[in-house]
Each structure stands twice: as structure tokens, then as C-alpha cells.
Amino acid sequence: MITQETVDRIRHFEDSRFPVVSVYARVEVDPSRRNGFRTRLNGLLNEVRAKADDTSVDHDIRMSLRADMVRIEEAAGRERPDPGTVAFFSCAGRDFFEEVALPRPVRDGIFLDATPWIRPLVATLDEYHRTCAVLIDKSRVRVWEFHLDEMREIEKSRDPRLRKPHHRTAATLVESHVRNKADELSKRHYRRVAAMLDDLFRDGGFELLVVGGPAFEVPAFAACLSREVRSRIAGTFTVDMDSATPAEVREQVSAIVGRFDRAEERRLVDEAMEAAATGRPVALGLPAGLWAGSVAAARTLLVQEGEVAPGVVCDQDGWLALTGETCPFCGQAVRKTPDVIDELVAAVIAEGGSVNHVAADTRLNGQVTAAMLRFPLPAGPGMEQ
Ligand SMILES: [Zn+2]
């Protein structure tokens, strides 16, 4: 299970002379192929093995790497009941070890670096919004919480006043009266549920709402929601409450949230391109993005999902670039990193900015990154103005 706390703990790891092994390996959906996980992981660890055997590397660093391999192999031997990805972060020299299960597939990869490789974690967290799903009809309601592919039912009820209302009244009232009475009761039911959602959204940290139910009831219910809760609706779907299974609800909700995410990504990319076209401060492309990250200028960073780029970083003052031997700020030798985009993501988050990974096909494709800036970029090394 991946949580914000775990990601923060891994992100705050301070670098030392000992490298961190970060390794991600997919766990197959098909249980009969799960053994592939250990085989692939073992293959990935070859890179660490080679460095641990390299006599030109300091002895204590080699010892640390050996211990990392032992610990990762040990942890990898455990049963993996859920498909997705498992990530290990290990730096035995600093007595640091974390294991994180991600609910979705991430490309296999191993990184040996001074800091943990966290981009797939950040991308997973920003992709999963805490979502509330409501199934509703005239007299019943079911409410689920969705987060990181976990689904938990938090409310299931039937309004007691609404049980067969026509039995109580049919003998004495004309039919239209009965219908009016029933409408009044279902409205009361909708208002009660709307008040409950107000509380849930205020206290539960929900970002999105998905509503399912009979075609005529969903809009009637939506009309009873407060403006705040209504603005969180990511989508609605039609379903018969008597036959709906949790699996069907999950499928509908994840499709709606997925469409919502892709639309949000396209909106963010359009916003960045529009800002750039009208002269507002935006850094388009990786070189400009790295410079923006170096001077803490990035407010919102958009990253094309799956892109990796080697580069350099100065641990002294955070200078990031694709190439270079020494830092232009302090003159010290830079550290080479297998993925400088990962360093950029960590730097933007550390400066209080937000990061969005873009999986949708957008104009970001050719640019790799786009950063909305807090201020126009100063002229910098390698940046022609
Ligand atoms: Zn420096």
C-alpha cells in the first residue's frame, strides 16, 4: 500500500557516500506467471552485483551494496497476492529500507544513485484521487470510498419513511396525491444524503464524486447537492441498484476517474501552451525546466509519463542540467544521475510546487516537460534568452 507518508519518508532521505538501490518490478496479473517477478528482479540486480564486485569501488560501499541485495532478495521471496508493482529502496550503509506496493504496473527499472528514484511513486499518487462513489435511488443509498484502488463501503441505508409509501396511503388518496407524497419523501431522502456528503467532503479529504443510479434519479439527486459538492462531480452513470455489484461499481468509477484525469492533463497542457503563447512565464522543454528547478521558479510542473533523461545535479545548491562537469553556482564537481527528471520532480515538490504526470497524448509529447513559473526565468548557464 502506498501512502503520502511513505513517499515523504523516502523523499526526505538525505544523500551520503552510500548509494541507494531503487528497484521497481512488475507483479503479473496472472498468478501462474508471478514467478517472473523474482526472475526479473534478480536480473535487474545484476547492475548492483557488478558494482559490488568492482574492486575499484571503496570497500564499505561494496559491503553496503551486498547487504542491499541480500535484503531485497529476502523481501522479494514473500508471497505477492496483488498484481501491480513492488518497489524497494535500500541503502544498507545508512540502515535505510522501504518496500512499497503500487496498485498499477510501472516499467521495471533499477537506479543506483545518491537519492531514491521516486518518480513512479509521485506519478502514482497524483494519479489516484480520493473519490467518493454514491449509488442512489428514491429510497436507498450506498456510499463507497475509493483510494489507490482500495474500495471501502462507508454507508448503506434505506430511508425508513420510504418503505412502500403507497400501502399506507393508497386506500385514501388519489394516485397523483400518492405520487406527490412519494416525491416529497424522496426529496427528503436526497437532502439527507446531500447533507451527509457535505460532512464527508469537509472531513474526509475527498477530491471527486461519482454518482450512479436510475437515469431519472441521478439529476434529481444532483440538484439537491450543495454547490461545493456538486462541483466535485467527475461523472455519473446509470445503474440498477438491485443488480449492481461492487465490481461493476468499481469498473464504472475507475473509467470515469480515468477520463477525468486525461481531461485534466489536457487542460493543464493547454493552459501551459496558452500561457507561453501570451508571454506569461512558462519553461517549455527539459533544459528550461531544469533551469527553472535550479532557481526554485516552478509552480506547476508537467512531465510526460515514462520519459527518462540522464543528467547532472549539484547537491550543494540544487543546480540541475543535462550535462556539465562543475556547478556554475559553487564551482564544485557535479553528481551524475541516471534520471535528472526525477531530481527535478523532487526539487519542485520540495519547493512547494505541484507535479503532474501526463499520460494523455498532448502537445507536451515533444517537450518532455513544461513548467508554469512563479517568476520569469533569469538568464542562466546554457539558456539563451
Ligand atoms: Zn553548486
CSV table of C-alpha atoms and ligand atoms in Angstrom, one decimal:
chain,number,residue,atom,x,y,z
A,1,MET,CA,0.0,0.0,0.0
A,2,ILE,CA,1.3,3.4,-1.0
A,3,THR,CA,0.6,6.4,1.2
A,4,GLN,CA,1.7,10.1,1.2
A,5,GLU,CA,3.7,9.4,4.4
A,6,THR,CA,5.7,6.7,2.9
A,7,VAL,CA,6.5,8.8,-0.2
A,8,ASP,CA,7.5,11.7,2.0
A,9,ARG,CA,9.8,9.5,4.1
A,10,ILE,CA,11.5,8.2,1.0
A,11,ARG,CA,11.8,11.7,-0.5
A,12,HIS,CA,13.4,13.1,2.6
A,13,PHE,CA,16.2,10.6,2.6
A,14,GLU,CA,19.5,12.5,2.8
A,15,ASP,CA,22.3,11.5,0.5
A,16,SER,CA,25.6,10.2,1.7
A,17,ARG,CA,28.6,8.4,0.3
A,18,PHE,CA,26.5,5.2,0.2
A,19,PRO,CA,24.3,4.8,-3.0
A,20,VAL,CA,20.6,4.0,-2.7
A,21,VAL,CA,19.3,1.0,-4.7
A,22,SER,CA,15.9,1.8,-6.1
A,23,VAL,CA,14.2,-1.1,-8.0
A,24,TYR,CA,10.8,-1.4,-9.4
A,25,ALA,CA,9.4,-4.8,-10.6
A,26,ARG,CA,6.0,-5.6,-12.0
A,27,VAL,CA,3.9,-8.3,-10.4
A,28,GLU,CA,1.9,-10.0,-13.1
A,29,VAL,CA,-1.9,-10.1,-13.1
A,30,ASP,CA,-1.9,-13.8,-14.0
A,31,PRO,CA,-1.0,-15.7,-10.8
A,32,SER,CA,0.6,-18.5,-12.7
A,33,ARG,CA,3.2,-16.0,-14.0
A,34,ARG,CA,4.1,-14.5,-10.7
A,35,ASN,CA,7.4,-16.3,-10.5
A,36,GLY,CA,8.5,-14.0,-13.3
A,37,PHE,CA,8.7,-11.3,-10.7
A,38,ARG,CA,11.6,-12.8,-8.8
A,39,THR,CA,13.4,-13.8,-12.0
A,40,ARG,CA,13.2,-10.2,-13.4
A,41,LEU,CA,14.2,-8.7,-10.1
A,42,ASN,CA,17.2,-10.9,-10.0
A,43,GLY,CA,18.2,-9.8,-13.5
A,44,LEU,CA,17.8,-6.2,-12.5
A,45,LEU,CA,20.1,-6.6,-9.5
A,46,ASN,CA,22.9,-7.6,-11.9
A,47,GLU,CA,23.8,-4.0,-12.1
A,48,VAL,CA,24.3,-3.8,-8.3
A,49,ARG,CA,26.1,-7.1,-8.3
A,50,ALA,CA,28.6,-5.8,-10.9
A,51,LYS,CA,29.3,-2.7,-8.8
A,52,ALA,CA,29.6,-4.8,-5.6
A,53,ASP,CA,32.3,-6.9,-7.3
A,54,ASP,CA,34.2,-4.0,-8.7
A,55,THR,CA,37.4,-3.7,-6.7
A,56,SER,CA,38.0,-0.1,-7.8
A,57,VAL,CA,34.9,0.8,-5.6
A,58,ASP,CA,35.6,1.5,-1.9
A,59,HIS,CA,35.2,-1.5,0.3
A,60,ASP,CA,32.5,-0.1,2.6
A,61,ILE,CA,30.4,0.9,-0.4
A,62,ARG,CA,30.7,-2.6,-1.8
A,63,MET,CA,29.7,-4.0,1.6
A,64,SER,CA,26.6,-1.7,1.6
A,65,LEU,CA,25.6,-2.9,-1.9
A,66,ARG,CA,26.0,-6.6,-0.9
A,67,ALA,CA,23.7,-6.1,2.1
A,68,ASP,CA,21.2,-4.2,-0.1
A,69,MET,CA,21.0,-7.2,-2.5
A,70,VAL,CA,20.5,-9.7,0.4
A,71,ARG,CA,17.8,-7.6,1.9
A,72,ILE,CA,15.9,-7.0,-1.4
A,73,GLU,CA,16.1,-10.7,-2.4
A,74,GLU,CA,14.8,-11.7,1.0
A,75,ALA,CA,11.9,-9.4,0.8
A,76,ALA,CA,11.2,-10.4,-2.8
A,77,GLY,CA,10.7,-14.0,-1.7
A,78,ARG,CA,7.5,-13.2,0.1
A,79,GLU,CA,4.1,-14.1,-1.4
A,80,ARG,CA,2.7,-11.4,-3.7
A,81,PRO,CA,-1.1,-11.7,-3.6
A,82,ASP,CA,-1.9,-8.5,-5.6
A,83,PRO,CA,-0.8,-7.5,-9.1
A,84,GLY,CA,0.8,-4.1,-9.7
A,85,THR,CA,4.4,-3.2,-9.0
A,86,VAL,CA,6.6,-3.6,-6.0
A,87,ALA,CA,9.4,-1.1,-5.3
A,88,PHE,CA,12.3,-1.5,-2.9
A,89,PHE,CA,14.6,1.3,-1.7
A,90,SER,CA,17.7,0.2,0.1
A,91,CYS,CA,20.8,1.8,1.4
A,92,ALA,CA,22.3,-0.6,4.0
A,93,GLY,CA,25.2,1.8,4.7
A,94,ARG,CA,22.6,4.2,6.1
A,95,ASP,CA,20.3,1.4,7.5
A,96,PHE,CA,17.5,2.5,5.2
A,97,PHE,CA,15.0,0.1,3.7
A,98,GLU,CA,11.5,0.7,2.3
A,99,GLU,CA,9.1,-1.5,0.4
A,100,VAL,CA,6.1,-0.1,-1.4
A,101,ALA,CA,3.4,-1.9,-3.3
A,102,LEU,CA,2.0,0.2,-6.2
A,103,PRO,CA,-1.5,-0.7,-7.4
A,104,ARG,CA,-0.7,-0.3,-11.1
A,105,PRO,CA,2.0,-1.5,-13.5
A,106,VAL,CA,5.2,0.6,-13.7
A,107,ARG,CA,8.0,-0.2,-16.0
A,108,ASP,CA,10.7,-2.4,-14.5
A,109,GLY,CA,13.8,-0.4,-13.6
A,110,ILE,CA,16.8,-0.2,-11.3
A,111,PHE,CA,18.6,3.0,-10.3
A,112,LEU,CA,21.8,3.3,-8.3
A,113,ASP,CA,22.0,6.9,-7.2
A,114,ALA,CA,22.7,9.1,-4.1
A,115,THR,CA,19.0,9.6,-3.6
A,116,PRO,CA,16.0,7.3,-4.1
A,117,TRP,CA,14.3,7.2,-7.5
A,118,ILE,CA,10.8,8.4,-6.7
A,119,ARG,CA,9.1,9.5,-9.9
A,120,PRO,CA,6.9,6.4,-10.3
A,121,LEU,CA,5.7,6.9,-6.7
A,122,VAL,CA,4.9,10.5,-7.3
A,123,ALA,CA,3.1,9.7,-10.6
A,124,THR,CA,1.1,7.0,-8.9
A,125,LEU,CA,0.0,9.3,-6.0
A,126,ASP,CA,-1.0,12.2,-8.3
A,127,GLU,CA,-3.0,9.8,-10.5
A,128,TYR,CA,-5.1,8.5,-7.7
A,129,HIS,CA,-7.7,10.9,-6.4
A,130,ARG,CA,-9.6,10.1,-3.2
A,131,THR,CA,-13.0,9.5,-4.7
A,132,CYS,CA,-16.5,9.1,-3.2
A,133,ALA,CA,-18.9,7.0,-5.1
A,134,VAL,CA,-22.7,7.2,-4.4
A,135,LEU,CA,-25.3,4.8,-5.7
A,136,ILE,CA,-28.7,6.3,-5.1
A,137,ASP,CA,-32.4,5.7,-5.9
A,138,LYS,CA,-35.7,7.1,-4.4
A,139,SER,CA,-35.2,5.3,-1.1
A,140,ARG,CA,-31.8,3.8,-0.9
A,141,VAL,CA,-28.2,4.9,-0.9
A,142,ARG,CA,-24.8,3.2,-0.9
A,143,VAL,CA,-21.6,5.1,-0.5
A,144,TRP,CA,-18.0,3.9,-1.2
A,145,GLU,CA,-14.6,5.4,-0.7
A,146,PHE,CA,-12.0,4.8,-3.5
A,147,HIS,CA,-8.3,5.5,-2.9
A,148,LEU,CA,-5.3,3.9,-4.6
A,149,ASP,CA,-7.5,1.1,-5.9
A,150,GLU,CA,-8.8,0.3,-2.4
A,151,MET,CA,-12.6,0.3,-2.3
A,152,ARG,CA,-14.4,0.6,1.1
A,153,GLU,CA,-18.2,0.8,1.7
A,154,ILE,CA,-18.9,3.6,4.2
A,155,GLU,CA,-22.7,3.8,4.2
A,156,LYS,CA,-25.6,1.6,3.2
A,157,SER,CA,-29.1,2.6,4.1
A,158,ARG,CA,-32.7,2.7,3.2
A,159,ASP,CA,-34.8,5.7,4.3
A,160,PRO,CA,-37.3,4.1,6.7
A,161,ARG,CA,-40.1,6.5,5.9
A,162,LEU,CA,-39.9,5.5,2.2
A,163,ARG,CA,-40.8,1.8,2.6
A,164,LYS,CA,-43.7,1.1,0.4
A,165,PRO,CA,-45.4,4.5,0.9
A,166,HIS,CA,-48.4,3.6,-1.3
A,167,HIS,CA,-49.5,0.9,1.1
A,168,ARG,CA,-50.1,3.4,3.8
A,169,THR,CA,-52.0,5.9,1.6
A,170,ALA,CA,-53.4,4.1,-1.4
A,171,ALA,CA,-56.8,3.5,0.2
A,172,THR,CA,-57.4,7.1,1.0
A,173,LEU,CA,-55.7,9.2,-1.6
A,174,VAL,CA,-56.0,9.6,-5.4
A,175,GLU,CA,-53.0,8.5,-7.3
A,176,SER,CA,-51.5,11.9,-8.1
A,177,HIS,CA,-51.5,12.6,-4.4
A,178,VAL,CA,-49.6,9.5,-3.7
A,179,ARG,CA,-47.0,10.4,-6.3
A,180,ASN,CA,-46.6,13.9,-4.8
A,181,LYS,CA,-46.2,12.4,-1.3
A,182,ALA,CA,-43.6,9.9,-2.6
A,183,ASP,CA,-41.7,12.7,-4.5
A,184,GLU,CA,-41.7,14.7,-1.3
A,185,LEU,CA,-40.3,11.8,0.6
A,186,SER,CA,-37.6,11.0,-2.0
A,187,LYS,CA,-36.6,14.7,-2.0
A,188,ARG,CA,-36.2,14.5,1.8
A,189,HIS,CA,-34.0,11.4,1.3
A,190,TYR,CA,-31.9,13.2,-1.3
A,191,ARG,CA,-31.4,16.2,1.0
A,192,ARG,CA,-30.4,13.9,3.9
A,193,VAL,CA,-27.8,12.2,1.7
A,194,ALA,CA,-26.6,15.6,0.4
A,195,ALA,CA,-26.0,16.7,4.0
A,196,MET,CA,-24.1,13.6,4.7
A,197,LEU,CA,-21.9,14.2,1.6
A,198,ASP,CA,-21.3,17.8,2.8
A,199,ASP,CA,-19.8,16.3,6.0
A,200,LEU,CA,-17.9,13.6,4.1
A,201,PHE,CA,-16.3,16.1,1.8
A,202,ARG,CA,-15.5,18.5,4.6
A,203,ASP,CA,-13.9,15.9,6.8
A,204,GLY,CA,-12.9,13.1,4.5
A,205,GLY,CA,-10.5,14.8,2.2
A,206,PHE,CA,-12.4,13.6,-0.9
A,207,GLU,CA,-11.5,15.2,-4.2
A,208,LEU,CA,-14.0,13.7,-6.6
A,209,LEU,CA,-17.6,12.5,-6.6
A,210,VAL,CA,-19.1,9.9,-8.9
A,211,VAL,CA,-22.9,9.3,-8.8
A,212,GLY,CA,-24.7,6.2,-10.1
A,213,GLY,CA,-28.4,5.3,-10.1
A,214,PRO,CA,-31.5,5.1,-12.3
A,215,ALA,CA,-31.4,7.6,-15.2
A,216,PHE,CA,-34.1,9.9,-13.9
A,217,GLU,CA,-32.9,9.9,-10.3
A,218,VAL,CA,-29.3,10.9,-10.8
A,219,PRO,CA,-30.1,14.5,-12.0
A,220,ALA,CA,-32.8,14.9,-9.4
A,221,PHE,CA,-30.3,14.0,-6.7
A,222,ALA,CA,-27.5,16.1,-8.1
A,223,ALA,CA,-29.9,19.1,-8.0
A,224,CYS,CA,-30.1,18.7,-4.2
A,225,LEU,CA,-26.3,18.8,-3.7
A,226,SER,CA,-24.6,21.8,-2.3
A,227,ARG,CA,-22.7,23.9,-4.9
A,228,GLU,CA,-19.3,22.8,-3.3
A,229,VAL,CA,-20.1,19.1,-3.5
A,230,ARG,CA,-21.7,19.4,-7.0
A,231,SER,CA,-18.5,21.0,-8.3
A,232,ARG,CA,-16.6,17.8,-7.4
A,233,ILE,CA,-18.7,15.5,-9.7
A,234,ALA,CA,-16.3,13.8,-12.0
A,235,GLY,CA,-19.1,11.9,-13.8
A,236,THR,CA,-22.3,9.9,-13.4
A,237,PHE,CA,-23.5,6.6,-14.6
A,238,THR,CA,-26.8,4.7,-15.0
A,239,VAL,CA,-27.2,1.5,-12.9
A,240,ASP,CA,-29.9,-0.6,-11.4
A,241,MET,CA,-29.4,-0.7,-7.6
A,242,ASP,CA,-30.8,-4.1,-7.3
A,243,SER,CA,-28.4,-5.8,-9.6
A,244,ALA,CA,-25.3,-3.6,-9.2
A,245,THR,CA,-22.2,-5.5,-7.9
A,246,PRO,CA,-19.2,-3.9,-6.2
A,247,ALA,CA,-17.1,-5.0,-9.2
A,248,GLU,CA,-19.4,-3.2,-11.6
A,249,VAL,CA,-19.3,0.0,-9.5
A,250,ARG,CA,-15.5,-0.2,-9.3
A,251,GLU,CA,-15.3,-0.5,-13.1
A,252,GLN,CA,-17.6,2.4,-13.7
A,253,VAL,CA,-15.8,4.6,-11.2
A,254,SER,CA,-12.3,3.9,-12.4
A,255,ALA,CA,-13.4,4.5,-16.1
A,256,ILE,CA,-14.9,7.9,-15.1
A,257,VAL,CA,-12.0,9.0,-13.0
A,258,GLY,CA,-9.6,7.9,-15.8
A,259,ARG,CA,-11.4,10.1,-18.3
A,260,PHE,CA,-11.5,12.9,-15.8
A,261,ASP,CA,-7.7,12.6,-15.3
A,262,ARG,CA,-6.9,12.6,-19.0
A,263,ALA,CA,-9.1,15.7,-19.5
A,264,GLU,CA,-7.4,17.4,-16.6
A,265,GLU,CA,-4.0,16.7,-18.1
A,266,ARG,CA,-5.1,18.1,-21.5
A,267,ARG,CA,-6.4,21.2,-19.7
A,268,LEU,CA,-3.1,21.7,-17.9
A,269,VAL,CA,-1.1,21.3,-21.0
A,270,ASP,CA,-3.4,23.7,-23.0
A,271,GLU,CA,-3.1,26.2,-20.1
A,272,ALA,CA,0.7,26.0,-20.2
A,273,MET,CA,0.9,26.3,-24.0
A,274,GLU,CA,-1.6,29.2,-23.9
A,275,ALA,CA,0.4,30.9,-21.2
A,276,ALA,CA,3.6,30.5,-23.2
A,277,ALA,CA,1.9,31.9,-26.3
A,278,THR,CA,0.8,35.0,-24.5
A,279,GLY,CA,4.1,35.8,-22.9
A,280,ARG,CA,3.4,34.6,-19.4
A,281,PRO,CA,6.3,32.9,-17.6
A,282,VAL,CA,6.5,29.2,-18.7
A,283,ALA,CA,9.5,27.0,-19.2
A,284,LEU,CA,8.9,24.7,-22.2
A,285,GLY,CA,11.2,21.8,-22.7
A,286,LEU,CA,13.6,19.9,-20.4
A,287,PRO,CA,16.6,22.3,-20.4
A,288,ALA,CA,14.4,25.3,-19.4
A,289,GLY,CA,12.6,23.1,-16.9
A,290,LEU,CA,15.8,22.1,-15.2
A,291,TRP,CA,16.9,25.7,-15.0
A,292,ALA,CA,13.5,26.6,-13.5
A,293,GLY,CA,14.0,23.8,-11.0
A,294,SER,CA,17.5,25.1,-10.2
A,295,VAL,CA,16.2,28.5,-9.2
A,296,ALA,CA,13.0,27.3,-7.5
A,297,ALA,CA,10.8,29.0,-10.1
A,298,ALA,CA,8.5,26.2,-10.9
A,299,ARG,CA,4.9,26.4,-9.5
A,300,THR,CA,3.4,23.6,-11.5
A,301,LEU,CA,5.5,21.0,-13.4
A,302,LEU,CA,4.0,18.8,-16.2
A,303,VAL,CA,6.0,15.8,-17.1
A,304,GLN,CA,5.4,13.4,-20.0
A,305,GLU,CA,4.8,10.0,-18.4
A,306,GLY,CA,7.6,7.5,-18.9
A,307,GLU,CA,10.3,9.9,-20.0
A,308,VAL,CA,13.8,9.4,-18.5
A,309,ALA,CA,16.9,11.5,-19.1
A,310,PRO,CA,20.4,11.2,-17.7
A,311,GLY,CA,21.9,14.4,-16.3
A,312,VAL,CA,23.8,16.1,-13.6
A,313,VAL,CA,23.0,17.7,-10.3
A,314,CYS,CA,24.9,19.8,-7.7
A,315,ASP,CA,23.9,18.5,-4.2
A,316,GLN,CA,25.3,21.7,-2.7
A,317,ASP,CA,22.7,24.1,-4.2
A,318,GLY,CA,20.5,22.1,-6.4
A,319,TRP,CA,21.7,23.0,-9.8
A,320,LEU,CA,20.2,20.7,-12.4
A,321,ALA,CA,21.3,20.2,-16.0
A,322,LEU,CA,21.6,17.7,-18.8
A,323,THR,CA,25.4,17.9,-19.0
A,324,GLY,CA,28.3,19.6,-17.2
A,325,GLU,CA,31.3,18.9,-15.1
A,326,THR,CA,31.1,21.6,-12.4
A,327,CYS,CA,28.3,23.6,-10.9
A,328,PRO,CA,28.2,27.2,-12.2
A,329,PHE,CA,27.0,28.4,-8.8
A,330,CYS,CA,29.6,26.9,-6.5
A,331,GLY,CA,32.3,25.5,-8.8
A,332,GLN,CA,32.1,22.1,-7.2
A,333,ALA,CA,32.1,18.8,-9.2
A,334,VAL,CA,28.5,17.7,-10.1
A,335,ARG,CA,27.0,14.3,-9.4
A,336,LYS,CA,25.9,12.3,-12.5
A,337,THR,CA,22.4,10.9,-12.2
A,338,PRO,CA,20.6,8.3,-14.4
A,339,ASP,CA,17.4,10.3,-14.4
A,340,VAL,CA,17.6,14.1,-13.9
A,341,ILE,CA,13.8,14.4,-14.4
A,342,ASP,CA,13.4,12.5,-11.1
A,343,GLU,CA,15.7,15.1,-9.4
A,344,LEU,CA,13.6,17.9,-10.9
A,345,VAL,CA,10.3,16.3,-9.7
A,346,ALA,CA,11.8,16.0,-6.1
A,347,ALA,CA,13.1,19.6,-6.3
A,348,VAL,CA,9.8,21.1,-7.4
A,349,ILE,CA,7.9,19.2,-4.6
A,350,ALA,CA,10.5,20.4,-2.1
A,351,GLU,CA,9.9,24.0,-3.1
A,352,GLY,CA,6.1,23.6,-2.6
A,353,GLY,CA,5.2,23.3,-6.2
A,354,SER,CA,3.0,20.6,-7.7
A,355,VAL,CA,3.8,17.9,-10.2
A,356,ASN,CA,1.5,16.3,-12.7
A,357,HIS,CA,2.5,13.3,-14.9
A,358,VAL,CA,0.7,13.5,-18.3
A,359,ALA,CA,-0.3,10.1,-19.8
A,360,ALA,CA,-2.7,11.7,-22.3
A,361,ASP,CA,-1.5,12.3,-25.8
A,362,THR,CA,-0.9,16.1,-25.9
A,363,ARG,CA,1.5,18.8,-27.2
A,364,LEU,CA,3.7,18.0,-24.2
A,365,ASN,CA,4.9,14.9,-26.1
A,366,GLY,CA,7.7,16.7,-28.0
A,367,GLN,CA,8.7,18.9,-25.0
A,368,VAL,CA,9.0,16.3,-22.2
A,369,THR,CA,8.3,18.9,-19.5
A,370,ALA,CA,6.5,22.2,-19.2
A,371,ALA,CA,6.7,24.3,-16.0
A,372,MET,CA,4.4,27.2,-15.1
A,373,LEU,CA,6.6,29.6,-13.3
A,374,ARG,CA,6.3,31.9,-10.2
A,375,PHE,CA,8.5,34.5,-11.9
A,376,PRO,CA,10.3,34.9,-15.3
A,377,LEU,CA,13.5,32.9,-15.5
A,378,PRO,CA,16.7,34.8,-15.1
A,379,ALA,CA,19.3,34.3,-17.8
A,380,GLY,CA,21.2,31.2,-16.9
A,381,PRO,CA,24.1,29.0,-18.0
A,382,GLY,CA,23.3,27.3,-21.2
A,383,MET,CA,20.0,29.2,-21.5
A,384,GLU,CA,19.9,31.5,-24.5
A,385,GLN,CA,17.4,34.3,-23.8
B,1,ZN,ZN,26.7,24.1,-6.8
